[in-house]
Every structure is written in C-alpha cells, then in structure tokens.
CSV table of C-alpha atoms and ligand atoms in Angstrom, one decimal:
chain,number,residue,atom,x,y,z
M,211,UNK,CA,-59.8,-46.8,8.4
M,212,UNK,CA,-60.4,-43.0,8.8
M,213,UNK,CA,-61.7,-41.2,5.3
M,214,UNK,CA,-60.9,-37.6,5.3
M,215,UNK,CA,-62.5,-35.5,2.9
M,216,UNK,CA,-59.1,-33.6,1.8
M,217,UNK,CA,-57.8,-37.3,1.0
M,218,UNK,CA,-58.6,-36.6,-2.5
M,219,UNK,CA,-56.4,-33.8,-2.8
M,220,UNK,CA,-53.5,-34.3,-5.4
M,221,UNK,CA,-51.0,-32.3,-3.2
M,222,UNK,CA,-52.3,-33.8,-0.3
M,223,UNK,CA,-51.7,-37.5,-2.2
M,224,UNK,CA,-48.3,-36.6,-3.0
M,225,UNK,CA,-47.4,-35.4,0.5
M,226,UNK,CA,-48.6,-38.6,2.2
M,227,UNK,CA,-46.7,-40.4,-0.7
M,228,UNK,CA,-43.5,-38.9,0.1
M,229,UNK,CA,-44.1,-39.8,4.0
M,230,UNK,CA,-44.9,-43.4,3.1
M,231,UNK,CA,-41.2,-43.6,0.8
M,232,UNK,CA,-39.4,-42.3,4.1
M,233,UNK,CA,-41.5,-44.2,6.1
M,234,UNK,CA,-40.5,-47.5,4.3
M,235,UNK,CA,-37.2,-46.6,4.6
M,236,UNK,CA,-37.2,-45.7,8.1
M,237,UNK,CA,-38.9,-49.1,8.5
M,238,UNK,CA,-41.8,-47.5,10.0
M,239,UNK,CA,-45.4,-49.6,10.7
M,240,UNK,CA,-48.5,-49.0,9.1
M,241,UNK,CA,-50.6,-47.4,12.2
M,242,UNK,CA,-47.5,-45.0,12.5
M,243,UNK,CA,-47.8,-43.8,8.9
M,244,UNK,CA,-51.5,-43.8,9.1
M,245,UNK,CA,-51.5,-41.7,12.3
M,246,UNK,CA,-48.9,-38.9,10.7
M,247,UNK,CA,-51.4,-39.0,7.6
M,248,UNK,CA,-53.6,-36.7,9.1
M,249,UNK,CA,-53.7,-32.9,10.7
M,250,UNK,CA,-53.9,-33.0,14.8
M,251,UNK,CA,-56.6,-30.2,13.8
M,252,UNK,CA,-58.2,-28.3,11.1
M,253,UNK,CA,-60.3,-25.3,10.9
M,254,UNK,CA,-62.1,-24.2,8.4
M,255,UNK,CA,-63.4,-20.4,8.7
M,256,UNK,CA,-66.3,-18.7,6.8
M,257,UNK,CA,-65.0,-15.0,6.4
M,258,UNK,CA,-67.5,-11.7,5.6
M,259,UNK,CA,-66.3,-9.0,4.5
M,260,UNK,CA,-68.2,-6.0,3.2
M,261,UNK,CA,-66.8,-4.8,-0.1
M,262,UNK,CA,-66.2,-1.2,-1.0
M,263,UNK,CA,-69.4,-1.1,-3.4
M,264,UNK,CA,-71.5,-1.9,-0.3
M,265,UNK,CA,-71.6,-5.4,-1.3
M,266,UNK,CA,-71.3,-8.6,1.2
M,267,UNK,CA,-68.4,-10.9,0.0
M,268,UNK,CA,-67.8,-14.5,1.4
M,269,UNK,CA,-64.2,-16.3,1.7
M,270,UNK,CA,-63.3,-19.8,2.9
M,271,UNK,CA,-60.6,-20.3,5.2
M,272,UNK,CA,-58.4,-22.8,7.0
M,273,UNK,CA,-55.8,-23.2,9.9
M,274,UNK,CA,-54.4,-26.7,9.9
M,275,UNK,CA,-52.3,-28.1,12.5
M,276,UNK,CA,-50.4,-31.0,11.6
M,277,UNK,CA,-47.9,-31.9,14.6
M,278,UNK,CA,-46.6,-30.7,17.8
M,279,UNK,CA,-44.6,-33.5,19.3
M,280,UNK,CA,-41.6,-30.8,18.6
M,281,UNK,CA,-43.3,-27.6,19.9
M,282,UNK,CA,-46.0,-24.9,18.8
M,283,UNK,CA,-47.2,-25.1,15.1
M,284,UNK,CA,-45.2,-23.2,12.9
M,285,UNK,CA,-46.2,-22.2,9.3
M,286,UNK,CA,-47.7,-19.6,7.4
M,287,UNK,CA,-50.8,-18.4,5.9
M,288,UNK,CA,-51.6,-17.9,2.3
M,289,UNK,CA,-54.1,-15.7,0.0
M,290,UNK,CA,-54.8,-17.7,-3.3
M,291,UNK,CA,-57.4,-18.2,-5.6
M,292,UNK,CA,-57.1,-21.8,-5.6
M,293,UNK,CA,-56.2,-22.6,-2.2
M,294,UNK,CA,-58.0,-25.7,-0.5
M,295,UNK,CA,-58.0,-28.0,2.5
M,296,UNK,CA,-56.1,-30.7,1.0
M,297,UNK,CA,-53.3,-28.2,0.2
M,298,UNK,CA,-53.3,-26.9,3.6
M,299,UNK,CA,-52.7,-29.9,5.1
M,300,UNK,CA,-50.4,-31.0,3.2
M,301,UNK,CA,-48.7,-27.9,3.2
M,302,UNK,CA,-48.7,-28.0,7.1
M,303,UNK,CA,-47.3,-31.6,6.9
M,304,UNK,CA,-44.3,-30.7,4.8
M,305,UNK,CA,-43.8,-27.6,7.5
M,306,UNK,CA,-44.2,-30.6,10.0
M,307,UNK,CA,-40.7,-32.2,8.4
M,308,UNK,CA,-39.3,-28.9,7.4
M,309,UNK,CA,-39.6,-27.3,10.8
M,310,UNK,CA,-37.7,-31.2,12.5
M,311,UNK,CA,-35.0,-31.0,9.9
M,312,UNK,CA,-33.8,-27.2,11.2
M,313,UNK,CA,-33.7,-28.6,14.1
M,314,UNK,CA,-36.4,-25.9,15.6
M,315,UNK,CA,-38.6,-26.0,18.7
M,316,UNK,CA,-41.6,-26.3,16.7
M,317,UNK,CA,-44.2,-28.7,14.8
M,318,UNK,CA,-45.9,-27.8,11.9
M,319,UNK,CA,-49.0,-25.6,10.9
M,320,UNK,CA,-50.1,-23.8,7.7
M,321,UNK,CA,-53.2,-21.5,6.9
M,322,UNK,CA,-55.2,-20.4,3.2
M,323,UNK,CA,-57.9,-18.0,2.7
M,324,UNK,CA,-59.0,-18.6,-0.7
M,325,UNK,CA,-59.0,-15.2,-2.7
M,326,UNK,CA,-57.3,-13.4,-4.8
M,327,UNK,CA,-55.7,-10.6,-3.0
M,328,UNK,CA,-54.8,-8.3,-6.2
M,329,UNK,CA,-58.9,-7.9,-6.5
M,330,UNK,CA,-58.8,-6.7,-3.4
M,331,UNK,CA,-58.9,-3.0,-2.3
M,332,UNK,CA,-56.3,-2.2,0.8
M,333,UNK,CA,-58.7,-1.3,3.3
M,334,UNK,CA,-60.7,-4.7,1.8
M,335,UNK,CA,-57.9,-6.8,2.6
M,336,UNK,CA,-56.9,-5.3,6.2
M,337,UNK,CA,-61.2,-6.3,7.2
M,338,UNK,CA,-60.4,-10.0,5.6
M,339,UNK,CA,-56.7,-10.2,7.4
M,340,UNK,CA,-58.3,-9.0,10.6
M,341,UNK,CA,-61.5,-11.3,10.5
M,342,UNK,CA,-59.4,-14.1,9.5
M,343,UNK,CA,-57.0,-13.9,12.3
M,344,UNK,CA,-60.2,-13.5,14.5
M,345,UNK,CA,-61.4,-16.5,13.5
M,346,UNK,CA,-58.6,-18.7,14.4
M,347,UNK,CA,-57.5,-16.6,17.6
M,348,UNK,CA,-58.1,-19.0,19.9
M,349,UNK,CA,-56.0,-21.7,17.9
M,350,UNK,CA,-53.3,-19.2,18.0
M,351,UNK,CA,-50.6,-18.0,20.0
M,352,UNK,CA,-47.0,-17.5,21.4
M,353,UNK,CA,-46.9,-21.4,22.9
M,354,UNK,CA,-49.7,-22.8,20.6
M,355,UNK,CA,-49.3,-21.7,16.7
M,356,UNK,CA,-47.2,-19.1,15.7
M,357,UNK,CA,-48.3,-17.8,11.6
M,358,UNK,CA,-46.1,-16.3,9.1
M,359,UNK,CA,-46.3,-15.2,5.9
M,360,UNK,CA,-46.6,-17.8,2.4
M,361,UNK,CA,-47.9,-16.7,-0.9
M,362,UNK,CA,-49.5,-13.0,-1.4
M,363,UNK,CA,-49.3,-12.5,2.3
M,364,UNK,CA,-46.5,-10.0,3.6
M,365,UNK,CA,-45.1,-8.2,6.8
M,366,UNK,CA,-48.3,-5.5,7.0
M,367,UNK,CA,-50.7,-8.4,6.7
M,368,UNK,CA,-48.4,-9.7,9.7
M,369,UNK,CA,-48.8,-6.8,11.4
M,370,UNK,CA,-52.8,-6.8,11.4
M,371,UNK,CA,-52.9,-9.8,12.5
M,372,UNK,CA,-50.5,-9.6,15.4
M,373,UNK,CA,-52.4,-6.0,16.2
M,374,UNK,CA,-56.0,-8.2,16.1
M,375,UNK,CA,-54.5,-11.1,18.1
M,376,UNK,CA,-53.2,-8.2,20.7
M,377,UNK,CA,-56.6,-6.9,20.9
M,378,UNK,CA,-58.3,-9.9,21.7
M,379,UNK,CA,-55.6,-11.3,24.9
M,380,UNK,CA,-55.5,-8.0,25.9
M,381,UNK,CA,-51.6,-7.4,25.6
M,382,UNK,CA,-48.3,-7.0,23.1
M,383,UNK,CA,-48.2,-10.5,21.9
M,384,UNK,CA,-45.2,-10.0,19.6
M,385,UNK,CA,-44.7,-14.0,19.4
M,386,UNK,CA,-47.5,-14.6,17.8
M,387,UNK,CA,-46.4,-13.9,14.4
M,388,UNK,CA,-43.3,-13.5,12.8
M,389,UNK,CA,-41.8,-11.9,9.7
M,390,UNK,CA,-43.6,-8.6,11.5
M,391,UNK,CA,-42.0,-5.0,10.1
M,392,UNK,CA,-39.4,-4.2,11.8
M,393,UNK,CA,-40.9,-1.2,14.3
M,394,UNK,CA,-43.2,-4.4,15.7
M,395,UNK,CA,-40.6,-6.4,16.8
M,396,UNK,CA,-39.4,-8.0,13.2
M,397,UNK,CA,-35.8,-8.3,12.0
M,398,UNK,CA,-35.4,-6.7,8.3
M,399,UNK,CA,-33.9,-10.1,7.3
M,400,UNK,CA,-36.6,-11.9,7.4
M,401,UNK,CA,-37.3,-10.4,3.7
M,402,UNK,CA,-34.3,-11.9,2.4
M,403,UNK,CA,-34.3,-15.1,4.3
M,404,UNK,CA,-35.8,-17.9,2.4
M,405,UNK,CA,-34.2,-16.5,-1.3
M,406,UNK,CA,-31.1,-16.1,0.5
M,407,UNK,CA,-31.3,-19.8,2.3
M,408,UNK,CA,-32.3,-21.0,-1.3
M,409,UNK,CA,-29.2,-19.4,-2.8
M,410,UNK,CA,-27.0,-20.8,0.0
M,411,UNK,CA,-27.9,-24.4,0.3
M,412,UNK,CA,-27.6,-24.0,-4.0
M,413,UNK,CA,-24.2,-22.8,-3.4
M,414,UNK,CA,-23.0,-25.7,-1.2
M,415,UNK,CA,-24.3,-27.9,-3.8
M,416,UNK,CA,-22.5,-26.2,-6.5
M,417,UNK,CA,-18.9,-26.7,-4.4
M,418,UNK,CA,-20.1,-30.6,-3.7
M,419,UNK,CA,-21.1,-31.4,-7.3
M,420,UNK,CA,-19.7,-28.4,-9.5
M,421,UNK,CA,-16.8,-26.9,-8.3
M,422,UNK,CA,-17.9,-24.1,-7.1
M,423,UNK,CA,-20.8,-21.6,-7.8
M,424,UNK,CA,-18.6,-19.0,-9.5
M,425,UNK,CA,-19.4,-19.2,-13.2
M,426,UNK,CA,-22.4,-21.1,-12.7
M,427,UNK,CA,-25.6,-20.4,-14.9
M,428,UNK,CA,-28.9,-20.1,-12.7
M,429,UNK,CA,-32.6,-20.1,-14.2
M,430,UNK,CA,-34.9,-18.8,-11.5
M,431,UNK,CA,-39.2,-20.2,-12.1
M,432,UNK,CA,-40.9,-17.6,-10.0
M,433,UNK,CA,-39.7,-13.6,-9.3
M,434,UNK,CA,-41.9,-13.0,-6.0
M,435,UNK,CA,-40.0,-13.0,-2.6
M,436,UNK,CA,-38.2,-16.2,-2.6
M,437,UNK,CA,-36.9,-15.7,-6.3
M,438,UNK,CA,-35.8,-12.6,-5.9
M,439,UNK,CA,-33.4,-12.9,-3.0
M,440,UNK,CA,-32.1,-16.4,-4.4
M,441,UNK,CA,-31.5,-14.7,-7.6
M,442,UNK,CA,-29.8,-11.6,-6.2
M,443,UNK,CA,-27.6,-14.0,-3.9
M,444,UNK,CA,-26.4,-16.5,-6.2
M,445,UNK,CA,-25.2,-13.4,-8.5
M,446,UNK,CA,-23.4,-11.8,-5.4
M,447,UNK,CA,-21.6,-15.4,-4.8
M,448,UNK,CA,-20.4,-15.0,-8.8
M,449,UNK,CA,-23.3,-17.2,-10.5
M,450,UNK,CA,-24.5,-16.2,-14.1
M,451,UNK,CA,-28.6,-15.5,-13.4
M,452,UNK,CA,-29.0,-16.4,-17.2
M,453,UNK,CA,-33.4,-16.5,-17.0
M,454,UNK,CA,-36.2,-15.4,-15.2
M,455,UNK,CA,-39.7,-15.8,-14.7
M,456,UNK,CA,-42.9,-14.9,-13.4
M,457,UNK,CA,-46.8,-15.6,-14.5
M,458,UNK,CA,-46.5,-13.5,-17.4
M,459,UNK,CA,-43.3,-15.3,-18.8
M,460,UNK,CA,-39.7,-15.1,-18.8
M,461,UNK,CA,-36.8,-13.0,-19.9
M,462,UNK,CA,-33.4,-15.2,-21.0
M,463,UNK,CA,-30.0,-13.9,-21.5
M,464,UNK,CA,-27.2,-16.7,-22.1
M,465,UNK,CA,-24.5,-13.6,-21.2
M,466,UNK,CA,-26.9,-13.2,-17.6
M,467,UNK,CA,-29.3,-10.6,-16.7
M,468,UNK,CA,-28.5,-7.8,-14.5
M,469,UNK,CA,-30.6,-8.8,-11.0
M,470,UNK,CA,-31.1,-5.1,-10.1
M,471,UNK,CA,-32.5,-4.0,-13.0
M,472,UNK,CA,-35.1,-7.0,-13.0
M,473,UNK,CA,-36.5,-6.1,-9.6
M,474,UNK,CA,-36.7,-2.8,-10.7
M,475,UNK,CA,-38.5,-3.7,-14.0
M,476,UNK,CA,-40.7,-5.8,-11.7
M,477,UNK,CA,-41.6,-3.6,-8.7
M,478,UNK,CA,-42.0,-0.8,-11.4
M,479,UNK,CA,-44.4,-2.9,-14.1
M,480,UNK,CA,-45.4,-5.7,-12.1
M,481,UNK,CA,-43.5,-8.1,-14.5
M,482,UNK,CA,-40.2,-8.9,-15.4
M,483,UNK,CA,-41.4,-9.8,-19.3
M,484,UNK,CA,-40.7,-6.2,-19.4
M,485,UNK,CA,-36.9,-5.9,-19.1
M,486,UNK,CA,-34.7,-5.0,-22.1
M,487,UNK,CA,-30.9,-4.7,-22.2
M,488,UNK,CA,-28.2,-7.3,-23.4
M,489,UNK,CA,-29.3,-10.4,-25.8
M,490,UNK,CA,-32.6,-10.9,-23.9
M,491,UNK,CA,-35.3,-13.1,-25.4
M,492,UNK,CA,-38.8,-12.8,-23.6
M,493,UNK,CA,-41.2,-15.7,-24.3
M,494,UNK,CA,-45.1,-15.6,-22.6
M,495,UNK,CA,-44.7,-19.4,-21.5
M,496,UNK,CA,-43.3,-19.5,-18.0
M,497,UNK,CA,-42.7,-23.7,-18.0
M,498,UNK,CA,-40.4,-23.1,-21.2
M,499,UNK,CA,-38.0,-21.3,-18.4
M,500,UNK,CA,-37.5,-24.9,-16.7
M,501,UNK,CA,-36.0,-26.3,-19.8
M,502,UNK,CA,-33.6,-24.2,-20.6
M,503,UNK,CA,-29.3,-25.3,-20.8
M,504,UNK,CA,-28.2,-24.3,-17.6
M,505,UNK,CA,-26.3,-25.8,-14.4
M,506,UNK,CA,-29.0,-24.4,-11.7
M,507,UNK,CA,-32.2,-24.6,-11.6
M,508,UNK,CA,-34.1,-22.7,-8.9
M,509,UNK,CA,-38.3,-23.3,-9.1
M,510,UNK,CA,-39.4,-20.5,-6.4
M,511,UNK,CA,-43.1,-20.8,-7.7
M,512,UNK,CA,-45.6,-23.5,-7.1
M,513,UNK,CA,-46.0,-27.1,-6.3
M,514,UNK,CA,-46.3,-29.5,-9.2
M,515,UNK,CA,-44.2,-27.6,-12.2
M,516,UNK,CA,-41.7,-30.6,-12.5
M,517,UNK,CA,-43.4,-33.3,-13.5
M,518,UNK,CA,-43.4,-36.7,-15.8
M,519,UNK,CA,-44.6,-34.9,-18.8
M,520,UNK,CA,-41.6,-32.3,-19.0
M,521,UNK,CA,-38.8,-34.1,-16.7
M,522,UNK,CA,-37.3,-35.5,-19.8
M,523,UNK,CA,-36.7,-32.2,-21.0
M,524,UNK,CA,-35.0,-30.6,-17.9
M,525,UNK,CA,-31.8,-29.6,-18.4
M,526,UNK,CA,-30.3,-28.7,-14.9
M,527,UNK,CA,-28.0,-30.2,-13.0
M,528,UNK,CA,-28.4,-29.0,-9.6
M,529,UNK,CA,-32.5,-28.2,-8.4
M,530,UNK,CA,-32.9,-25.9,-5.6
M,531,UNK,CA,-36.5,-26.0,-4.1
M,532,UNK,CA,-37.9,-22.6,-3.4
M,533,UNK,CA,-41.7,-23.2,-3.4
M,534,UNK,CA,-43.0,-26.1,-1.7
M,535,UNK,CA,-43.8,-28.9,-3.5
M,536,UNK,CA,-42.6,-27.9,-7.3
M,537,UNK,CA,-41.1,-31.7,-8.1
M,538,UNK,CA,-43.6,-34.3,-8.4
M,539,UNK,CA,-42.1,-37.7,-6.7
M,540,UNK,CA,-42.2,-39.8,-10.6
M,541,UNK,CA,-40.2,-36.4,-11.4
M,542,UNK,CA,-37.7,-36.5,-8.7
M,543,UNK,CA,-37.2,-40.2,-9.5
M,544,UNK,CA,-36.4,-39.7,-13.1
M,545,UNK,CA,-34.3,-36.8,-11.9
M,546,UNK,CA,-32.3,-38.7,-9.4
M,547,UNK,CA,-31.5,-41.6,-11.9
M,548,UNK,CA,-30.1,-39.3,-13.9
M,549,UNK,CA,-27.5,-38.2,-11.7
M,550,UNK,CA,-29.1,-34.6,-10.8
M,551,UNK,CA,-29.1,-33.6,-7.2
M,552,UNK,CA,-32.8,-32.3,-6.4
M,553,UNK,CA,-32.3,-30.0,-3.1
M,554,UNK,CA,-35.4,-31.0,-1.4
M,555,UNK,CA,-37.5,-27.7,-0.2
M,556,UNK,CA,-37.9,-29.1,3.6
M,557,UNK,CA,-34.3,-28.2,3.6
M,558,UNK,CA,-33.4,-25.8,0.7
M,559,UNK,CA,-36.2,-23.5,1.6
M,560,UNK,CA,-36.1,-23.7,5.3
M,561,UNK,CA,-34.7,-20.1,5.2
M,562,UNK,CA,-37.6,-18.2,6.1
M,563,UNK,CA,-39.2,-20.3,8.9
M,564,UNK,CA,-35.2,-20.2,10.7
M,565,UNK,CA,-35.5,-16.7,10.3
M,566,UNK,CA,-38.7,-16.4,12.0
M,567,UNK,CA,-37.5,-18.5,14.9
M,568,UNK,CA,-34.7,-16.5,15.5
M,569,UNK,CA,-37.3,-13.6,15.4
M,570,UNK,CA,-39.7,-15.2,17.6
M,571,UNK,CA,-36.8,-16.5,20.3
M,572,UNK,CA,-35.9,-12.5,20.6
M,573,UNK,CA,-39.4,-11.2,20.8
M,574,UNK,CA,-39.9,-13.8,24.0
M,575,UNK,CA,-36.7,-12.5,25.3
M,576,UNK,CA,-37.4,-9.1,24.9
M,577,UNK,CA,-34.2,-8.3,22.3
M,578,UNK,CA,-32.9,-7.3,19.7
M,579,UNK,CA,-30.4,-8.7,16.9
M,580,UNK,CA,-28.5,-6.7,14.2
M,581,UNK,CA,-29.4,-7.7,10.7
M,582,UNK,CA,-26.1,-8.8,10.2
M,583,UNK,CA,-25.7,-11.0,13.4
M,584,UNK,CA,-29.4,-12.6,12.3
M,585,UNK,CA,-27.8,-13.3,8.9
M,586,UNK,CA,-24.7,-14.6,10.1
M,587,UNK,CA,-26.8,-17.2,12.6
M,588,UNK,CA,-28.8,-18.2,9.4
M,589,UNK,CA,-25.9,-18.9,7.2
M,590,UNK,CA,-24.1,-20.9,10.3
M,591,UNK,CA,-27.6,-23.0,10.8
M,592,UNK,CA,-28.2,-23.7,7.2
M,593,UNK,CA,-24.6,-24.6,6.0
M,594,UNK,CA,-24.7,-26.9,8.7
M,595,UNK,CA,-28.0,-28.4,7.9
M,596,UNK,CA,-27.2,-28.8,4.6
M,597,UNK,CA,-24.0,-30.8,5.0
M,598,UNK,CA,-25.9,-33.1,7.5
M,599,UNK,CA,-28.8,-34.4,5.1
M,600,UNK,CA,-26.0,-34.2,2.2
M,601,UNK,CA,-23.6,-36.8,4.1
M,602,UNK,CA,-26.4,-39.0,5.3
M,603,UNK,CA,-27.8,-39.1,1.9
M,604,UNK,CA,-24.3,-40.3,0.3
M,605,UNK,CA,-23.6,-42.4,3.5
M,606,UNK,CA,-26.7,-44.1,3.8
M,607,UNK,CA,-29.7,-43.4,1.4
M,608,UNK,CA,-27.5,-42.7,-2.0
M,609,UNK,CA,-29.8,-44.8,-3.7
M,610,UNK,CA,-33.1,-42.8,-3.1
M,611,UNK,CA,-33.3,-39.1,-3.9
M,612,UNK,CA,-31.5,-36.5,-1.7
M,613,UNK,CA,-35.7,-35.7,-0.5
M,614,UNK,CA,-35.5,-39.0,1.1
M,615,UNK,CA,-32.2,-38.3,3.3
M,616,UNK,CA,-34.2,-35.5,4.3
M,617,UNK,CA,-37.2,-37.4,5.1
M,618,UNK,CA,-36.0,-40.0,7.0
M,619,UNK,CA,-34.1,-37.1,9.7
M,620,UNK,CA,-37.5,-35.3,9.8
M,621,UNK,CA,-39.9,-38.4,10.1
M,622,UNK,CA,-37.4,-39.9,12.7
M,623,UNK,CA,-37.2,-36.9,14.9
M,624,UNK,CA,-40.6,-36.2,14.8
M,625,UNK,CA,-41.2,-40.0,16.1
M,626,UNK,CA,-38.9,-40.1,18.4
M,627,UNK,CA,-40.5,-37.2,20.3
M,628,UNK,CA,-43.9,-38.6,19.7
M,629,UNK,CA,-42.2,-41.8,21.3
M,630,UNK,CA,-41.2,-39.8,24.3
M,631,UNK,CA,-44.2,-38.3,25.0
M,632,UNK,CA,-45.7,-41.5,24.8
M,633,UNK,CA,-48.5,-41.0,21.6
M,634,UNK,CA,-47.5,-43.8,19.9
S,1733,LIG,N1,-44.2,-19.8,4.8
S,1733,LIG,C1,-42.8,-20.1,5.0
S,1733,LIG,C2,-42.6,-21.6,4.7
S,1733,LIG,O1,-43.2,-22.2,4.0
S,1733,LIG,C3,-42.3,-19.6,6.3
S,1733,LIG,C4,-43.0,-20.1,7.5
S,1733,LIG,C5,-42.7,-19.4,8.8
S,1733,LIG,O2,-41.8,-18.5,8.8
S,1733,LIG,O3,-43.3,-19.8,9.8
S,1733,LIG,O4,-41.6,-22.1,5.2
C-alpha cells in the first residue's frame, strides 16, 4: 500500500477517519476508500522573498488538489505559522465533500504558505502573495483550480494574485480567483458569506430543534471573518450573542453583547478582550468560551478545539461549524449521544465557497449581480441544503451524527461521478 509522508498528520488522520465512517456506511470497498485517501496532486513551493532589512527570507508552500470528478478544484489558500502538508490535504479533502454537498460544479483544492502574516510588512506580503501564486500558476486557472481566501488571507491578497496570474496568460482572468474586491469583478457579499451561511443553517436548526432562534443565547469561538458575520446575523434574526472570543480571550455577558460595538472594539484594538459596557466578564482563556450555559454554540476558529478532554463540559445544544475541522470525531460521538445536533462544517460553513461560485459563474459570463440578489440566491441554496442533509439524517442515518448524513451525500456524489467517468 501507498505511504504518504503527510499520513502522519493528525488533521490529516482525522479527515481520512471521517471518510472511512461514511464510507462504511455508504458500504463502500476498501480500494475506493484507499483511492479517495489521497490528493490527485500536491505541490509544495519554496518561496524567497527579500525582507525590508535587506535580508533573504524562505517560506514553504503547498497547492493540494484532492478531486475533480465534479469540476475544477475549489478551495482557498491560507497564511499560518503552523500550516503543513498534512493539513492541506486534508483541508482540500473536506473542500472535496464540502464543494459535492452544495451541489457545485467543482472538486476540491486547498493551499498554505506557512508564515505569519502579522510579521509581515505590506509590501513584504504583496512579493510572497505574488511569488506564491507564481509558483503554482500553472496548476491554476478558470477550468483547472480556482483559489479563494482561508485564514489571514483576504480580498487584496486575492487581487495580487489574480493580477500575477493575469500577467503570466497574458489576459483578464477574473475566474481565477474569487472573493476579488469588488472593482475586479467580486460581489461585496462575499465578506459576509460564510458568517452569514453559519448563522443561517444555525437558524434552521434552532426552528427544527428549539423553536425558533428568537431568544436564543449564541457563544461565538473565534471573532475573524466567519465570527463576525455569524455573530452579527444571528443577532439580526433575534438571538442573544451572550460571549465572544478571539486569541486573546473572551468577553461574556449573560444580558448579550452589543455585536457593533465588538467589531468596533476589535477593528479599533485588534481584540475584543477589550470591550466594556453591560455585565461583561473578560477572561484570557479562549477554550473557557466553549463551556459556557448557552443554547448555540458557534466555533469559527480552528480545527480540533472540541475534543474528548473538554466535551463533557460542553454545554450547547445546537453546534454550528464555522472553521473546518473544530470537533474531533470521539467529540462529535459523545456529542451526538447526548442528543446535541453538531451542524457539520461541510455544510454549515459552505457559505463562502457558494458565494464564490456564484461570483465565479458571473465573471465567466461577463455580469453582474446586486448584492442583494447574490444574498438572496445564497440564502435560497443554503436553506435548501440544509433541510436535505437534516431529513436524510433523521430518515436514514439518525443513529450516526448529523456529519455522517452529510458524508454519505458528499462521498456518494463524488463516486458516482468518478463512476461515470469511469476511474473507478
Ligand atoms: N476557504 C473557504 C472554505 O474553506 C472558501 C473557499 C472558496 O471560496 O473557494 O470554504
């Protein structure tokens, strides 16, 4: 049997885990698990850069491409300290699934460079966006793999990259990336997208299992992009945002915070630790935030925060996935025996990436959308996606967690077009 070296990989390990439950469920052989195990291709980049001091500085990179049986790669690209290969790829398998479940044209793809970007100088990160993009250009493109943002990587990072790709083919290749600002062919509602997909999928939850969201306490783990847009959503829909968090800590209010003045506490000082007003308590340890008495609990972070060690302690009724990968599969287990519904992120946070196919579909054509006609497409596409996995898992998988409903759609659509085109 093949031995890749990102097989070591914890997140790797528990994405291939989570493939072999739905696999066993779908009934599906060993030589079919075994070949969606691995990336179709990964490429690993070496990226110089020359600092502002003068200095030479070095950065690993990666592109992996996990499947196209359902169209281009799709996924984005993130800037962390810690990113490896393993996570990558499994990062680009779980797109793999996410992408099948919405129902898009596409496979799956995801790309890291590991750095920190807040070390970085502007003008340092626009040479490292440009030579990364560079570096993978020929992997890339409209029909081939189409990047988006992922963690510390944003819309001007977007547009470097789609300005370096255009460079190199020699024309305006708005499809090549998407979340792009909105002068380069990107729809403003990509920002909001994956918090507001979060929220939404949260709210039909709330009305299956809770009677409604109105009145609902939140907790949100997490105050960057996704965080932010499912907190400020589930507050417009009537929910009581009672804590938040980022890596500094987290502010609580049992009466609920006011959302506005948290992102204007956070864009101001970098953290919402900072806020004041009400009853609020701050406390410097983030995890404490996923403990807390509340009906919702929305981890819009990083991958392994639920885990065995603190599950017993969670509190929630209803999880809503905003990062990828937060619940560990012992956790969501544990979470599902005790009767709370974990919204899995292929499906909760399959905002963004919707968003980015609507964006990419109009670039192609040449068109535009109204923000409000985008949103209303996203909401009609997500409620429905929602209820699908929700009434297949109570019809035919309500003894495995809701993740596996959602599993067994993805993995079968994905092998049924591998079927077709005759790989397998
Ligand atoms: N990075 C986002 C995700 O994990 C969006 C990907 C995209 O828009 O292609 O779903």
């Amino acid at each position: 049997m093949y031995s890749a070296p990102y097989e070591n990989d914890p997140v790797y390990q528990m994405a291939v885990k989570q493939l072999r439950e739905a696999a066993s469920i779908l009934g599906l052989s060993e030589d079919v698990v075994e070949a969606l195990s691995h990336p179709e291709k990964l490429v690993q980049v070496k990226i110089t850069i020359r600092r502002d001091n003068g200095k030479i500085a070095t950065f690993i990179g990666w592109r992996s491409q996990h499947n196209s049986a359902l169209g281009p790669y799709k996924g984005g690209i993130r800037y962390t300290p810690n990113a490896t290969a393993g996570e990558t790829v499994a990062l680009s398998m779980w797109m793999t699934w996410k992408n099948a479940l919405a129902g898009l044209p596409y496979g799956g793809g995801k790309g890291a460079v590991r750095v920190n970007p807040k070390e970085l100088s502007q003008r340092e990160l626009e040479e490292l966006s440009r030579k990364y993009f560079a570096a993978i250009a020929k992997e890339v493109g409209p029909d081939i793999d189409v990047p988006a943002p992922d963690v510390y990587t944003n819309p001007q990072i977007m547009a470097w990259y789609y300005d370096e790709y255009s460079k190199i083919v020699g024309y305006s290749a708005w499809g090549v990336v998407t979340a792009k600002p909105v002068e380069l062919g990107g729809l403003q509602a990509r920002v909001i997208s994956t918090g507001y997909g979060v929220a939404l999928t949260a709210r039909e939850a709330a009305r299956k299992a809770l009677g409604g969201i109105e009145g609902k306490t939140v907790a949100v783990h997490g105050f960057g992009n996704v965080g932010m847009y499912a907190a400020k959503y589930l507050a417009k829909w009537g929910a009581i945002v009672v804590a938040i968090s980022d890596s500094k800590g987290y502010i609580y209010d049992p009466k609920g915070l006011n959302i506005d003045e948290v992102i204007k506490v956070k864009e101001q000082t970098d953290s919402v630790v900072n806020y004041r007003g009400g009853d609020v308590k701050v406390s410097n340890n983030h995890m404490e935030l996923l403990e807390l008495p509340v009906d919702i609990l929305v981890p819009a972070a990083i991958e392994n925060v639920i885990t065995q060690d603190n599950v017993s302690r969670v509190k929630a009724k209803i999880i809503a996935e905003g990062a990828n990968g937060p619940t560990t599969p012992e956790a969501d287990k544990i979470l599902h025996n005790k009767g709370v519904i974990v919204i899995p992120d292929i499906l909760a946070n399959a905002g963004g990436v919707t968003m980015s196919w609507i964006e990419w579909a109009h670039n192609r054509m040449g068109c535009y959308l109204t923000d409000d006609e985008a949103i209303a497409r996203l909401d009609e596409i997500m409620t429905r996606n929602f209820h699908k996995v929700f009434d297949e898992w109570q019809k035919k998988y309500s003894t495995y967690p809701m993740r596996m409903a959602a599993y067994a759609i993805a993995v079968d659509r994905v092998v049924k077009a591998m079927k077709l085109r005759g790989w397998i």
